[in-house]
Every structure is written in C-alpha cells, then in structure tokens.
XYZ file of C-alpha atoms in Angstrom:
661
model
C -15.004 -81.215 -12.597
C -16.029 -83.867 -10.135
C -19.602 -82.522 -10.261
C -19.618 -82.639 -14.066
C -18.211 -86.178 -14.084
C -20.874 -87.270 -11.627
C -23.578 -85.710 -13.792
C -22.284 -87.486 -16.907
C -22.167 -90.791 -15.031
C -25.756 -90.370 -13.896
C -26.870 -89.561 -17.435
C -25.061 -92.635 -18.779
C -26.581 -94.799 -16.079
C -30.065 -93.518 -16.804
C -29.519 -93.996 -20.545
C -28.425 -97.575 -19.916
C -31.494 -98.272 -17.823
C -33.675 -96.685 -20.508
C -32.117 -98.827 -23.227
C -32.629 -101.969 -21.213
C -36.204 -100.989 -20.412
C -36.914 -100.535 -24.127
C -35.382 -103.908 -25.027
C -38.201 -106.108 -26.391
C -39.266 -108.653 -23.818
C -38.828 -112.349 -24.490
C -41.938 -113.051 -22.417
C -44.889 -114.358 -24.386
C -47.722 -114.816 -21.903
C -49.629 -111.594 -21.268
C -50.779 -112.430 -17.741
C -49.055 -113.177 -14.434
C -47.261 -116.159 -15.906
C -45.572 -117.415 -12.690
C -49.017 -118.391 -11.347
C -49.855 -120.480 -14.417
C -48.569 -123.885 -13.394
C -49.680 -123.793 -9.759
C -53.141 -122.630 -10.863
C -53.312 -125.435 -13.402
C -52.251 -128.059 -10.853
C -54.774 -126.859 -8.275
C -57.510 -126.982 -10.919
C -56.515 -130.550 -11.742
C -56.583 -131.412 -8.029
C -60.039 -129.886 -7.519
C -61.330 -131.814 -10.532
C -60.085 -135.066 -8.997
C -61.845 -134.321 -5.730
C -65.094 -133.187 -7.382
C -66.739 -136.589 -7.061
C -65.634 -137.193 -3.472
C -68.287 -134.999 -1.826
C -71.067 -136.724 -3.758
C -69.633 -140.134 -2.904
C -69.486 -139.256 0.804
C -73.048 -137.860 0.680
C -74.340 -141.152 -0.666
C -72.288 -143.180 1.786
C -73.537 -141.280 4.832
C -77.148 -142.213 4.089
C -76.833 -145.738 5.490
C -74.742 -147.911 7.749
C -73.767 -150.170 4.861
C -72.827 -147.201 2.693
C -70.669 -145.637 5.397
C -68.879 -148.916 6.060
C -68.286 -149.434 2.347
C -66.870 -145.913 1.981
C -64.578 -146.418 4.989
C -63.289 -149.688 3.619
C -62.820 -148.212 0.154
C -60.674 -145.304 1.326
C -58.673 -147.658 3.534
C -57.896 -149.845 0.519
C -56.913 -146.813 -1.545
C -54.688 -145.557 1.249
C -52.965 -148.906 1.501
C -52.130 -148.727 -2.204
C -50.658 -145.226 -2.147
C -48.756 -145.841 1.101
C -46.502 -148.303 -0.708
C -44.913 -151.628 0.225
C -43.997 -152.580 3.781
C -41.076 -154.782 4.867
C -41.425 -158.240 6.305
C -41.129 -158.746 10.047
C -37.641 -159.560 11.264
C -36.284 -160.024 14.810
C -36.687 -156.883 16.919
C -33.504 -157.519 18.922
C -34.891 -155.116 21.504
C -32.730 -153.959 24.378
C -33.222 -151.834 27.470
C -30.203 -149.569 27.798
C -31.175 -147.764 30.990
C -33.891 -147.051 33.544
C -34.909 -143.872 35.360
C -37.113 -144.342 38.423
C -39.658 -141.720 39.509
C -42.324 -141.690 42.232
C -45.282 -142.865 40.159
C -43.553 -144.334 37.133
C -40.252 -145.319 35.612
C -38.731 -144.535 32.226
C -36.939 -147.263 30.291
C -34.617 -146.511 27.408
C -35.495 -148.826 24.532
C -33.752 -149.651 21.262
C -35.179 -152.074 18.700
C -34.570 -152.892 15.027
C -37.529 -152.202 12.771
C -35.559 -153.817 9.933
C -32.159 -155.515 10.236
C -29.552 -153.063 11.580
C -31.964 -150.131 11.354
C -32.376 -149.005 14.946
C -35.278 -147.165 16.543
C -34.850 -145.320 19.849
C -37.762 -144.854 22.244
C -38.659 -144.160 25.860
C -41.104 -146.416 27.693
C -43.064 -144.883 30.563
C -44.260 -147.633 32.930
C -46.685 -146.803 35.790
C -45.916 -148.008 39.295
C -48.006 -150.852 40.678
C -48.965 -154.322 39.622
C -51.369 -155.569 36.990
C -51.703 -155.131 33.251
C -52.473 -151.656 31.964
C -53.521 -150.196 28.613
C -50.705 -149.518 26.162
C -50.359 -146.223 24.278
C -48.086 -145.250 21.387
C -47.157 -141.554 21.406
C -45.924 -140.274 18.043
C -43.771 -137.133 17.987
C -44.187 -134.052 15.834
C -41.343 -132.367 14.017
C -39.474 -131.036 17.028
C -35.829 -132.021 16.643
C -35.689 -133.291 20.267
C -38.484 -135.763 19.431
C -39.145 -137.932 22.523
C -37.308 -135.396 24.728
C -39.619 -132.520 23.711
C -41.052 -131.103 26.926
C -44.709 -131.275 25.849
C -44.298 -134.920 24.799
C -42.575 -135.802 28.050
C -45.439 -134.214 29.977
C -48.003 -136.036 27.858
C -46.324 -139.377 28.540
C -45.937 -138.634 32.258
C -49.590 -137.633 32.611
C -50.694 -140.824 30.876
C -48.385 -142.913 33.072
C -49.674 -141.225 36.220
C -53.171 -142.291 35.238
C -52.465 -145.920 34.501
C -51.087 -146.204 30.947
C -47.881 -147.752 29.601
C -46.613 -145.271 27.017
C -44.007 -145.811 24.285
C -42.632 -142.534 22.843
C -40.785 -143.198 19.587
C -38.102 -141.084 17.919
C -39.221 -140.638 14.310
C -36.852 -140.970 11.386
C -34.510 -137.955 11.162
C -35.246 -136.714 14.680
C -33.920 -137.315 18.159
C -31.243 -139.994 18.017
C -32.163 -141.098 14.497
C -30.660 -138.633 12.023
C -30.207 -140.486 8.733
C -27.967 -138.154 6.731
C -24.822 -137.592 8.779
C -21.085 -137.667 8.356
C -18.865 -140.223 10.091
C -18.886 -138.137 13.266
C -22.682 -138.015 13.340
C -22.950 -134.401 12.187
C -26.109 -133.806 10.111
C -25.529 -133.147 6.410
C -28.902 -131.470 5.825
C -30.683 -128.540 7.427
C -32.707 -130.583 9.893
C -35.243 -133.333 10.345
C -37.949 -131.989 8.048
C -35.380 -131.503 5.285
C -34.196 -135.083 5.777
C -37.780 -136.368 5.673
C -38.360 -134.557 2.418
C -35.139 -135.619 0.703
C -35.588 -139.233 1.783
C -39.171 -139.282 0.531
C -38.017 -138.212 -2.937
C -35.485 -141.045 -2.991
C -38.051 -143.534 -1.710
C -40.470 -142.460 -4.439
C -37.980 -143.423 -7.142
C -38.238 -146.968 -5.791
C -42.037 -146.921 -5.510
C -41.834 -146.504 -1.732
C -42.643 -143.679 0.716
C -41.199 -142.270 3.923
C -44.692 -142.390 5.495
C -44.590 -146.154 4.966
C -41.125 -146.338 6.502
C -42.335 -144.350 9.511
C -45.412 -146.545 9.716
C -43.188 -149.601 9.881
C -41.060 -148.151 12.682
C -44.280 -147.542 14.604
C -45.684 -150.960 13.779
C -42.584 -152.595 15.192
C -42.922 -150.311 18.223
C -46.350 -151.839 18.757
C -44.807 -155.292 18.366
C -42.378 -154.399 21.124
C -45.126 -153.019 23.366
C -46.966 -156.319 23.039
C -43.956 -158.170 24.450
C -44.178 -156.263 27.723
C -45.813 -158.100 30.617
C -47.186 -154.801 31.947
C -49.373 -154.211 28.853
C -52.964 -155.342 28.405
C -52.873 -156.302 24.729
C -56.656 -155.904 24.406
C -56.473 -152.213 25.349
C -54.243 -150.339 22.901
C -54.334 -146.820 21.571
C -52.262 -144.098 19.926
C -52.007 -140.340 19.745
C -49.725 -137.679 18.320
C -49.269 -133.983 17.697
C -48.672 -132.181 14.394
C -46.472 -134.443 12.241
C -46.999 -137.035 14.964
C -50.746 -136.664 14.463
C -50.293 -137.476 10.793
C -48.314 -140.559 11.834
C -51.207 -141.374 14.181
C -53.781 -140.917 11.421
C -51.869 -143.212 9.086
C -51.286 -145.759 11.854
C -54.803 -145.962 13.266
C -56.217 -146.206 9.736
C -54.480 -149.541 9.081
C -53.608 -151.002 12.488
C -56.766 -152.814 13.584
C -55.460 -153.382 17.120
C -55.807 -149.672 17.899
C -58.964 -149.184 19.975
C -58.767 -145.464 20.927
C -56.920 -142.549 19.316
C -56.370 -138.798 19.524
C -55.137 -136.348 16.872
C -53.687 -132.980 17.927
C -52.975 -130.118 15.501
C -53.704 -132.549 12.717
C -52.850 -131.734 9.130
C -52.231 -133.816 6.030
C -52.445 -133.176 2.307
C -56.096 -132.195 2.255
C -57.512 -130.417 -0.770
C -58.058 -127.095 1.002
C -54.761 -127.245 2.912
C -52.811 -127.739 -0.294
C -54.544 -124.718 -1.777
C -53.996 -122.548 1.303
C -50.469 -123.418 2.388
C -49.051 -125.766 -0.238
C -47.393 -129.138 0.302
C -45.826 -129.829 3.684
C -42.849 -131.949 4.714
C -42.052 -135.129 2.851
C -43.013 -137.399 5.747
C -46.705 -136.560 5.260
C -46.767 -136.503 1.439
C -48.107 -139.496 -0.456
C -47.691 -139.440 -4.251
C -51.001 -140.209 -5.924
C -53.186 -139.358 -2.901
C -55.141 -136.830 -4.950
C -55.651 -139.254 -7.806
C -56.981 -141.713 -5.203
C -59.339 -138.957 -3.937
C -58.012 -139.247 -0.379
C -58.730 -136.055 1.524
C -57.997 -134.800 5.041
C -61.034 -136.426 6.705
C -60.529 -139.817 5.111
C -57.898 -140.986 7.597
C -60.135 -140.333 10.638
C -62.982 -141.931 8.696
C -60.884 -145.095 8.292
C -60.876 -145.395 12.094
C -64.656 -145.099 12.419
C -66.512 -145.839 14.610
C -63.786 -146.361 17.246
C -63.379 -143.629 19.900
C -61.471 -140.694 18.385
C -60.644 -137.321 19.912
C -59.588 -134.352 17.784
C -57.566 -131.737 19.714
C -57.353 -128.281 18.158
C -56.032 -124.811 18.887
C -58.346 -122.111 17.634
C -55.340 -119.974 16.643
C -53.209 -122.754 15.203
C -51.460 -122.146 11.884
C -53.152 -125.397 10.889
C -56.380 -123.905 9.544
C -58.980 -124.347 12.280
C -61.872 -124.021 9.832
C -60.550 -127.046 7.971
C -60.161 -129.012 11.204
C -63.824 -128.286 11.934
C -64.825 -129.268 8.404
C -62.848 -132.531 8.495
C -64.332 -133.399 11.887
C -67.838 -132.693 10.567
C -67.266 -135.001 7.604
C -65.929 -137.689 9.911
C -68.928 -137.281 12.216
C -71.304 -138.050 9.354
C -69.730 -141.486 9.008
C -69.692 -142.054 12.769
C -73.384 -141.137 12.861
C -74.236 -143.446 9.966
C -72.391 -146.249 11.759
C -74.452 -145.624 14.890
C -71.745 -144.158 17.174
C -71.778 -140.329 16.925
C -70.649 -139.948 20.551
C -67.404 -141.813 19.888
C -66.016 -138.807 18.026
C -65.276 -135.547 19.829
C -63.595 -132.238 18.992
C -61.845 -130.461 21.865
C -60.855 -126.870 21.101
C -58.762 -124.555 23.227
C -57.898 -120.926 22.645
C -54.236 -121.423 21.876
C -52.071 -122.343 18.930
C -50.099 -125.299 17.636
C -49.082 -128.115 19.949
C -50.312 -130.406 22.689
C -50.609 -127.900 25.538
C -51.725 -128.709 29.086
C -55.495 -128.431 28.425
C -55.145 -130.717 25.405
C -53.048 -133.222 27.361
C -55.656 -133.304 30.093
C -58.439 -133.819 27.548
C -56.490 -136.638 25.867
C -55.856 -138.541 29.104
C -59.496 -138.084 30.143
C -60.610 -139.468 26.754
C -58.453 -142.574 27.065
C -59.544 -143.062 30.711
C -63.171 -142.876 29.626
C -62.858 -145.665 27.100
C -60.257 -147.915 28.740
C -61.231 -147.500 32.396
C -64.860 -146.412 32.215
C -63.883 -143.300 34.174
C -65.310 -139.946 33.080
C -63.549 -137.909 35.786
C -61.722 -134.753 34.657
C -57.939 -134.823 34.649
C -55.848 -132.122 36.242
C -52.148 -131.859 35.503
C -49.904 -130.855 38.365
C -46.273 -129.849 38.299
C -44.402 -132.315 36.095
C -40.622 -132.623 36.198
C -39.069 -133.266 32.789
C -35.580 -134.395 31.861
C -32.932 -133.182 29.431
C -32.434 -134.693 26.007
C -29.155 -136.191 27.175
C -30.779 -137.839 30.200
C -33.327 -139.557 27.975
C -30.834 -140.820 25.401
C -30.923 -144.488 24.572
C -27.564 -144.659 22.772
C -24.148 -143.958 24.223
C -23.300 -141.389 21.550
C -26.665 -139.704 21.065
C -27.054 -140.980 17.488
C -27.696 -144.473 16.148
C -25.368 -143.722 13.216
C -22.381 -143.466 15.531
C -23.564 -145.915 18.193
C -23.908 -148.882 15.809
C -21.070 -149.505 13.345
C -23.359 -151.539 11.052
C -26.293 -149.117 11.132
C -28.296 -149.200 7.888
C -29.697 -145.751 7.244
C -32.666 -145.199 4.988
C -30.375 -143.569 2.442
C -28.177 -146.678 2.394
C -31.228 -148.957 2.199
C -32.630 -147.004 -0.744
C -29.338 -147.183 -2.623
C -28.963 -150.907 -1.926
C -32.474 -151.551 -3.241
C -31.685 -149.637 -6.441
C -28.435 -151.538 -6.922
C -30.268 -154.841 -6.482
C -32.658 -153.853 -9.275
C -29.879 -152.681 -11.619
C -29.158 -156.001 -13.422
C -32.789 -156.411 -14.453
C -32.889 -152.825 -15.714
C -29.689 -153.283 -17.722
C -31.035 -156.440 -19.386
C -34.026 -154.649 -20.940
C -34.004 -154.254 -24.732
C -34.538 -150.832 -26.361
C -37.990 -151.968 -27.481
C -38.890 -153.021 -23.956
C -37.571 -149.748 -22.524
C -39.672 -147.775 -25.007
C -42.786 -149.619 -23.866
C -41.827 -149.024 -20.231
C -41.340 -145.316 -20.858
C -44.747 -144.938 -22.460
C -46.382 -146.878 -19.642
C -44.464 -144.950 -16.972
C -45.600 -141.612 -18.367
C -49.058 -142.818 -19.413
C -48.427 -141.363 -22.859
C -49.241 -142.969 -26.190
C -46.702 -142.928 -29.005
C -49.468 -141.867 -31.377
C -51.609 -138.736 -31.393
C -53.984 -138.587 -28.461
C -56.796 -136.869 -30.329
C -56.556 -133.532 -28.556
C -56.083 -130.866 -31.222
C -53.360 -128.269 -30.873
C -54.005 -124.604 -31.468
C -51.404 -121.904 -31.948
C -51.712 -118.197 -31.279
C -49.192 -115.901 -33.018
C -49.089 -112.810 -30.836
C -46.585 -110.608 -32.580
C -43.061 -110.423 -33.942
C -40.234 -108.724 -32.083
C -36.610 -107.925 -32.845
C -33.971 -108.562 -30.224
C -30.197 -108.622 -30.531
C -30.479 -108.914 -34.306
C -33.033 -111.735 -34.182
C -36.564 -111.714 -35.576
C -38.710 -113.688 -33.153
C -42.312 -114.813 -33.495
C -44.120 -115.026 -30.156
C -46.255 -118.150 -29.954
C -48.637 -119.697 -27.433
C -49.328 -123.392 -27.969
C -52.567 -124.667 -26.468
C -53.916 -128.183 -26.116
C -57.013 -129.191 -24.203
C -56.224 -130.321 -20.682
C -52.743 -128.787 -20.640
C -51.498 -125.310 -19.636
C -50.490 -122.845 -22.387
C -46.913 -123.200 -23.588
C -44.952 -120.021 -24.461
C -42.370 -120.206 -27.234
C -40.315 -118.055 -29.608
C -39.695 -119.101 -33.201
C -36.759 -117.788 -35.255
C -36.668 -118.711 -38.956
C -33.595 -118.755 -41.243
C -33.135 -115.803 -43.617
C -35.486 -115.790 -46.599
C -32.555 -116.745 -48.829
C -31.853 -119.894 -46.810
C -34.135 -122.898 -47.059
C -34.904 -124.530 -43.685
C -33.372 -127.992 -43.416
C -34.102 -128.893 -39.801
C -35.752 -127.638 -36.608
C -33.920 -127.118 -33.335
C -36.067 -127.158 -30.203
C -34.005 -125.414 -27.554
C -34.951 -126.136 -23.944
C -32.892 -124.138 -21.451
C -33.359 -124.874 -17.750
C -33.460 -121.197 -16.796
C -35.780 -120.155 -19.609
C -35.543 -118.949 -23.180
C -34.537 -115.431 -22.140
C -31.102 -116.724 -21.124
C -30.410 -117.806 -24.706
C -31.432 -114.457 -26.139
C -28.995 -112.588 -23.917
C -26.310 -113.967 -26.211
C -27.870 -114.381 -29.639
C -24.744 -115.415 -31.550
C -25.457 -119.143 -31.243
C -29.009 -118.727 -32.484
C -27.817 -116.665 -35.454
C -25.270 -119.340 -36.330
C -28.016 -121.967 -36.430
C -30.181 -119.740 -38.621
C -27.376 -119.199 -41.148
C -27.050 -122.993 -41.402
C -30.732 -123.332 -42.339
C -31.926 -124.399 -38.900
C -35.215 -123.018 -37.604
C -34.920 -122.426 -33.846
C -37.833 -122.829 -31.443
C -37.092 -121.595 -27.928
C -39.604 -123.015 -25.461
C -40.249 -122.727 -21.746
C -41.525 -126.085 -20.556
C -44.130 -125.700 -17.828
C -42.638 -124.369 -14.619
C -39.506 -123.101 -16.363
C -38.701 -119.652 -17.681
C -41.820 -117.476 -17.735
C -43.871 -119.868 -15.618
C -41.249 -120.380 -12.898
C -42.946 -120.533 -9.504
C -41.951 -117.562 -7.290
C -39.294 -118.380 -4.712
C -41.570 -117.104 -1.941
C -43.771 -120.193 -2.361
C -40.870 -122.642 -2.097
C -39.215 -122.961 1.303
C -35.460 -123.428 0.766
C -35.403 -126.098 3.483
C -36.932 -128.488 0.950
C -33.886 -128.225 -1.347
C -36.133 -127.801 -4.373
C -36.770 -124.503 -6.161
C -40.144 -125.754 -7.441
C -41.193 -127.853 -4.454
C -44.783 -126.594 -4.447
C -45.491 -127.502 -8.051
C -43.461 -130.727 -7.978
C -45.362 -132.029 -4.946
C -48.745 -130.916 -6.273
C -47.920 -132.765 -9.491
C -47.048 -135.917 -7.571
C -50.176 -135.545 -5.445
C -52.429 -135.608 -8.509
C -50.463 -138.526 -9.955
C -48.857 -136.608 -12.852
C -45.165 -135.973 -12.072
C -43.639 -132.775 -13.442
C -41.287 -134.696 -15.700
C -44.230 -136.510 -17.324
C -46.091 -133.235 -17.772
C -43.068 -131.657 -19.433
C -42.953 -134.561 -21.851
C -46.531 -133.609 -22.771
C -45.222 -130.126 -23.578
C -42.737 -131.683 -25.977
C -45.614 -133.576 -27.553
C -47.339 -130.240 -28.167
C -44.149 -128.847 -29.691
C -43.625 -131.707 -32.096
C -47.312 -131.499 -33.092
C -46.838 -127.787 -33.797
C -43.770 -128.392 -35.952
C -45.505 -131.117 -37.967
C -48.431 -128.797 -38.662
C -46.334 -125.877 -39.971
C -46.055 -125.787 -43.763
C -42.493 -124.455 -43.724
C -41.348 -126.979 -41.115
C -43.407 -130.104 -41.687
C -41.306 -133.132 -42.509
C -38.030 -131.589 -41.392
C -35.932 -133.534 -38.876
C -36.338 -132.272 -35.317
C -33.513 -131.962 -32.832
C -33.737 -131.111 -29.135
C -31.107 -129.265 -27.150
C -31.746 -129.513 -23.420
C -30.236 -128.476 -20.140
C -30.962 -129.095 -16.458
C -34.546 -129.992 -15.674
C -35.358 -130.216 -19.378
C -32.930 -133.100 -19.969
C -35.107 -135.839 -18.448
C -38.197 -134.826 -20.436
C -36.135 -134.597 -23.630
C -34.711 -138.115 -23.202
C -38.154 -139.559 -22.541
C -39.780 -137.669 -25.424
C -37.130 -138.927 -27.853
C -38.105 -142.470 -26.947
C -41.801 -141.951 -27.462
C -41.719 -139.900 -30.662
C -39.142 -140.889 -33.302
C -39.771 -137.533 -35.002
C -37.121 -136.255 -32.579
C -34.147 -137.381 -34.616
C -31.468 -136.225 -32.189
C -31.085 -135.022 -28.594
C -28.171 -132.840 -27.535
C -27.777 -132.442 -23.791
C -25.613 -129.634 -22.482
C -24.757 -131.383 -19.216
C -24.706 -135.067 -18.314
C -28.088 -136.266 -17.059
C -28.234 -137.396 -13.454
C -29.142 -141.051 -13.170
C -31.849 -141.924 -10.673
C -29.521 -144.321 -8.909
C -26.929 -141.547 -8.709
C -29.510 -139.396 -6.938
C -29.865 -142.099 -4.296
C -26.099 -142.075 -3.840
C -26.282 -138.306 -3.263
C -29.289 -138.005 -0.942
C -28.741 -134.284 -0.262
C -28.926 -133.397 -3.969
C -31.227 -130.518 -4.861
C -34.250 -130.397 -7.165
C -34.781 -134.165 -7.111
C -38.575 -133.863 -6.979
C -38.426 -132.149 -10.379
C -37.235 -135.468 -11.825
C -39.129 -138.010 -9.729
C -41.179 -140.679 -11.456
C -42.572 -142.930 -8.699
C -41.241 -146.463 -9.001
C -39.107 -145.727 -12.056
C -36.081 -147.637 -10.717
C -38.112 -150.814 -10.752
C -38.179 -150.500 -14.540
C -35.354 -148.366 -15.981
C -32.831 -145.627 -15.267
C -31.650 -142.717 -17.385
C -28.454 -144.536 -18.483
C -30.751 -147.224 -19.915
C -32.434 -144.526 -21.991
C -29.045 -143.201 -23.088
C -27.917 -146.677 -24.123
C -31.094 -147.377 -26.061
C -31.091 -143.998 -27.825
C -27.630 -144.759 -29.199
C -26.393 -142.323 -31.812
C -29.534 -140.184 -31.485
C -28.153 -138.888 -28.185
C -25.248 -136.423 -28.083
C -23.603 -136.031 -24.675
C -21.275 -133.173 -23.685
C-alpha cells in the first residue's frame, strides 16, 4: 500500500509539473530579456565615448592641443565632482606620539567641516630641516591607516626623508558613519557605507568622492601647518580605492608636484563593461555624459611626474591599465615630458606590495631629492590597529558627543531646503519635473511602433502580447487584456507591478473584475522590472540594491533609471492614444514599488494620465536620507532633486488625481 501511495504521489507531482510547464508564459520578449537593459545602457555609454578617442587624437598632435584637452577634462571633472564646502577651522589636535628609531608617529585628529572629525597618522622622520610632505590615501581595507601594507609604505617613505600623513577615509578605520549609539556599524562594512552615502549625497546634488576629496584637502591644509614640511615639495599616492582618491586629488590640487597610483581603477568605459560599477566612493553621476574615461584623471596631472604601479595578475584589468597609461603618455609626450610618466609592473596581484613600495619611494626621491638610487626595504615593524588609534574609543562617533556624520549632514541639508520646496506652486513643480527628467510635455517626434506577437489564454484571461518600440529606447514588453465584446471600454488601466506583470497574472481575479467594468488593462514591465530584471549574479548584495549595476550605469550616462522609466510611460500613453478602441479614453496608472516614482512623475508631465493609484506609500527623498541604510535607493535617485522638489510635493500638487493606500 505504501508503494502504491508513493507511486500515486509521484504521478500527481509529475502531472502538476506538466500542467505548470504547459501554462502559457507571460513573457513577451523572445530573447534573453534579462540582458536587455544592461546591453542598452552599455550601448548608450559607448556612444557617449565615441567622440573621445578622436578628440584625444587631435589633442595629442600639439602642445597647445594637449594642454587644452587636459584643461577641458579638468573642468568637466570639477563639474561632475559636485560642490565643496568652505574652509572652516581645522581644530587639529595631536592625541599621542609613538617614537621609533628613525621616525615618530603622531596621532592626529582634525575637523574637515565643523564637528566632522578626520583621524590620521603622521609619520615624521628623525633629524632637522624641512622635508617633502606626502599624503597617503588608503584603499578599502577596513583597518585603513593601520593596514600593514600602508604602514610599511609610510615607514619606508619616512625612513627616506618624507613626512607622511595617512588619512582614514570615510567609513573606514575610526570613521564609520552609520553606527548605533555604541558605535556598532549598521551596514555591512565600509564599501557598503560609501555606496549608501553616495546615493544620499546624489539626491542633494553632491557626491561622496567630493566629500572624501574635502577630507583630503583639509589633510593637506594640516600638513602645511607643520614646521617639518617643505611646502614647495608636496606629493600624494594611494592604492586601489586610495588610488582613485589620489587620481581625483592630484587632478584638482595644483600644489601636488609628484604622484603615484597603485592598482588604479575608476569608472572607465572598458572597466564598466567588464566588471560593472564599483563602490560608491569612486562613482560620479554624469561622468559618462561628460566623456571622462579612466585615463583622463592621470591626464589632468600632466606633465608632472607620475608613477603607475601595477600587478600583472591584479583583478583590476592589467590590459586596461596599460591602455590608460599609453593614452596618458601621448599627452605627456605632446607636452614635452614623456619621461615624467612611468609604468612599474610586478608579477603579483592587487595591492602595494614591497616591490611597488620600493618603486614609489625611489620615484619620489628622484624628483624631490634628485636621487636615482634604488630603494631596498628591510624588516619593518608595524603596529596594531589599537596602537595607532587617535580616539579614546576607536570611533569618532563615540569619541565626540557632537560628531556630525555624513548621514546627519545630508539630512540637515535636505531639511534646510524643505521650506523652499514646499513653497513651489503646482505649475512650478511641473516645470521642475520636466526639466529634472529632460522630458518635454509634448511629443518628442520619435514615432512609436507596436508589434503584436500573439494572443494567449491564462487563468481565464485573453492576453495580447505586445512589444512597444521607440527609437533610442529599449523595447517594452506588455500584455493587453480587453473587456468582453459585449462591454464597451470606458477607460484604460496601466498596471505597473514592481515584481513584474507575471505576479498579477498568478491571481487573475482582479484583472477580470476590471474587464467586467469596461476597463482595458495593460500590464507593463518598465525597463529593468519583470522580464528585463537584471540577474542577481551581477548585483553584489553588499550594495543594498537589487539593480545596482543598471542603476549606476544609468547614472553614469546621465539618465537615471527613474527618468528612463518615465520614458517608458511616455511610450505607453502614446500607444494607448494610437489605438482605435482606446484612443480618447481616460488613462489610469496603478503602481507599486519602483514603479511609483515614475508614475508620479509621468502624471505631472502628461495630463492624459487622469489618475494614479499607488499600492504602497511612496518613499520621500528626504525620508531616504533619514533612513540611510534603506535598500534600492539608487533605483529612485535623481541627482540634485532635493534642491527642487520632493515626492510629497508631487503628491500635493497632483491633488485628487492621486489615490494613496
């Protein structure tokens, strides 16, 4: 009996699987749809960069051309970096000293902005006289200035006559920004913090790279106050994320005379294609639109002495390091100083290993001391993270009762802007929305085409499979269900589920109810949702965003995902207007999750959307700043939007056209 029961169960199970397998699919696109949006975004990025190679070719033909190109990319970089604070008192303090045979280490704390503390270690060589000053920027190791390789780099420099300031970056070392009252981190680590904070900064029209730049700029200000430093001989270097900080710093800080980049990577065209966007502290919204590529930051430093340190087996693509160095060399050559750029390669991987440290110190000695002697590193004694701490508690958040974290600063800035946002009239908000999204309220002249693939039956519904196409935009999959032939259509419902149209069809009763009432139902997957959802494998969970790759690529090219999804709604309303059975009928949107923001914005731009029903309250942008560990924020980011309006302003101006849960 047990055997017979088992056999019957297996048959039933197989029958169930067979029935589900035969269920008509709600998918419309007949290709590998999850690759659609990322492919589209990369194509847009490549198109933006298409003119850069030709521009660089022309520039490299003459000294004047190379200088003009360098100055042009520097100006573009300054725009995308975002605003910088004003200088305020450093209130620097030395909280401890550690004496060694050839140098001493001082524990430094300064305020880059009021009550925002930066921790650093200063390595001061023994002996009298002024010596060159060097800023050492740390990569993404959580120990930051206490990382063994960075300690050894600083010690080796100090042993050879350099004063070195090693700075804890935001969200590393003693400077975690998102912590509880006891100082315990609320996020997964420093790179997660960088990324979350950069999303919040973007809503204000700011960037974490700019905030890091300012910490480093004030570190230079502190270095210049030290009697041991020769202010005419200043340089900087860094590894990995610290190399990106170095690249950004040396590009704008004219007082830097010598620099070195180790395991350097930024949002270059090829790197974005190969590995996707990196941590938020290196991402600059609009960099692609500004045609800023990997080599442009070293080019901004030309023709000052620059050393590129590379590991042949680094996960940072070595071929791209070679290519970026070659591009940079063309500018150095045109400016008459090809020998002031050098690439040092060692057969190892990521990081500033002993051979790279030796090469870096030798490079700085060559240019600051006129000494071309090779450097040999001996046994170097390093210290523990605790021994190098500058604060009594190990974290600025618990050491200073009035510490202003970046999260708190972002929220305060948004709150300061709130009265001006609230005073805007509906007409003014509508104009701001159109300007923010770079979308006209009228037709943009790009015709829409529709492909009717076939008709399927599912759960009692008759569904027409549609692909909407408009030049310059990715195909949009949709399903259209019409009322029974005996019922005249009276309105059109555009249903925009966050998880995709298939989730609605799993329970078709609601759709059938709409159809009986004379409502035509269009189920659509906005780009990146439903069928075109980016595979999870391409989106590291540490970024707290399930579509991080596509969201950051969209910001890189200067077209945020939310704005692109509004374009999808433009295609939908164009389709409805052009259908004989539907033309002239009032249109209603029903949205959830990541579709809510696009729906609210689209309702403002096109009055043909008579009503918007949202299935969950929309998150305000200011609310996101109050919850800095919230997920999927990049899906909703519009850079600088809080300078102009917030989602509650849209809700207020939409009035009775908006239905909240």
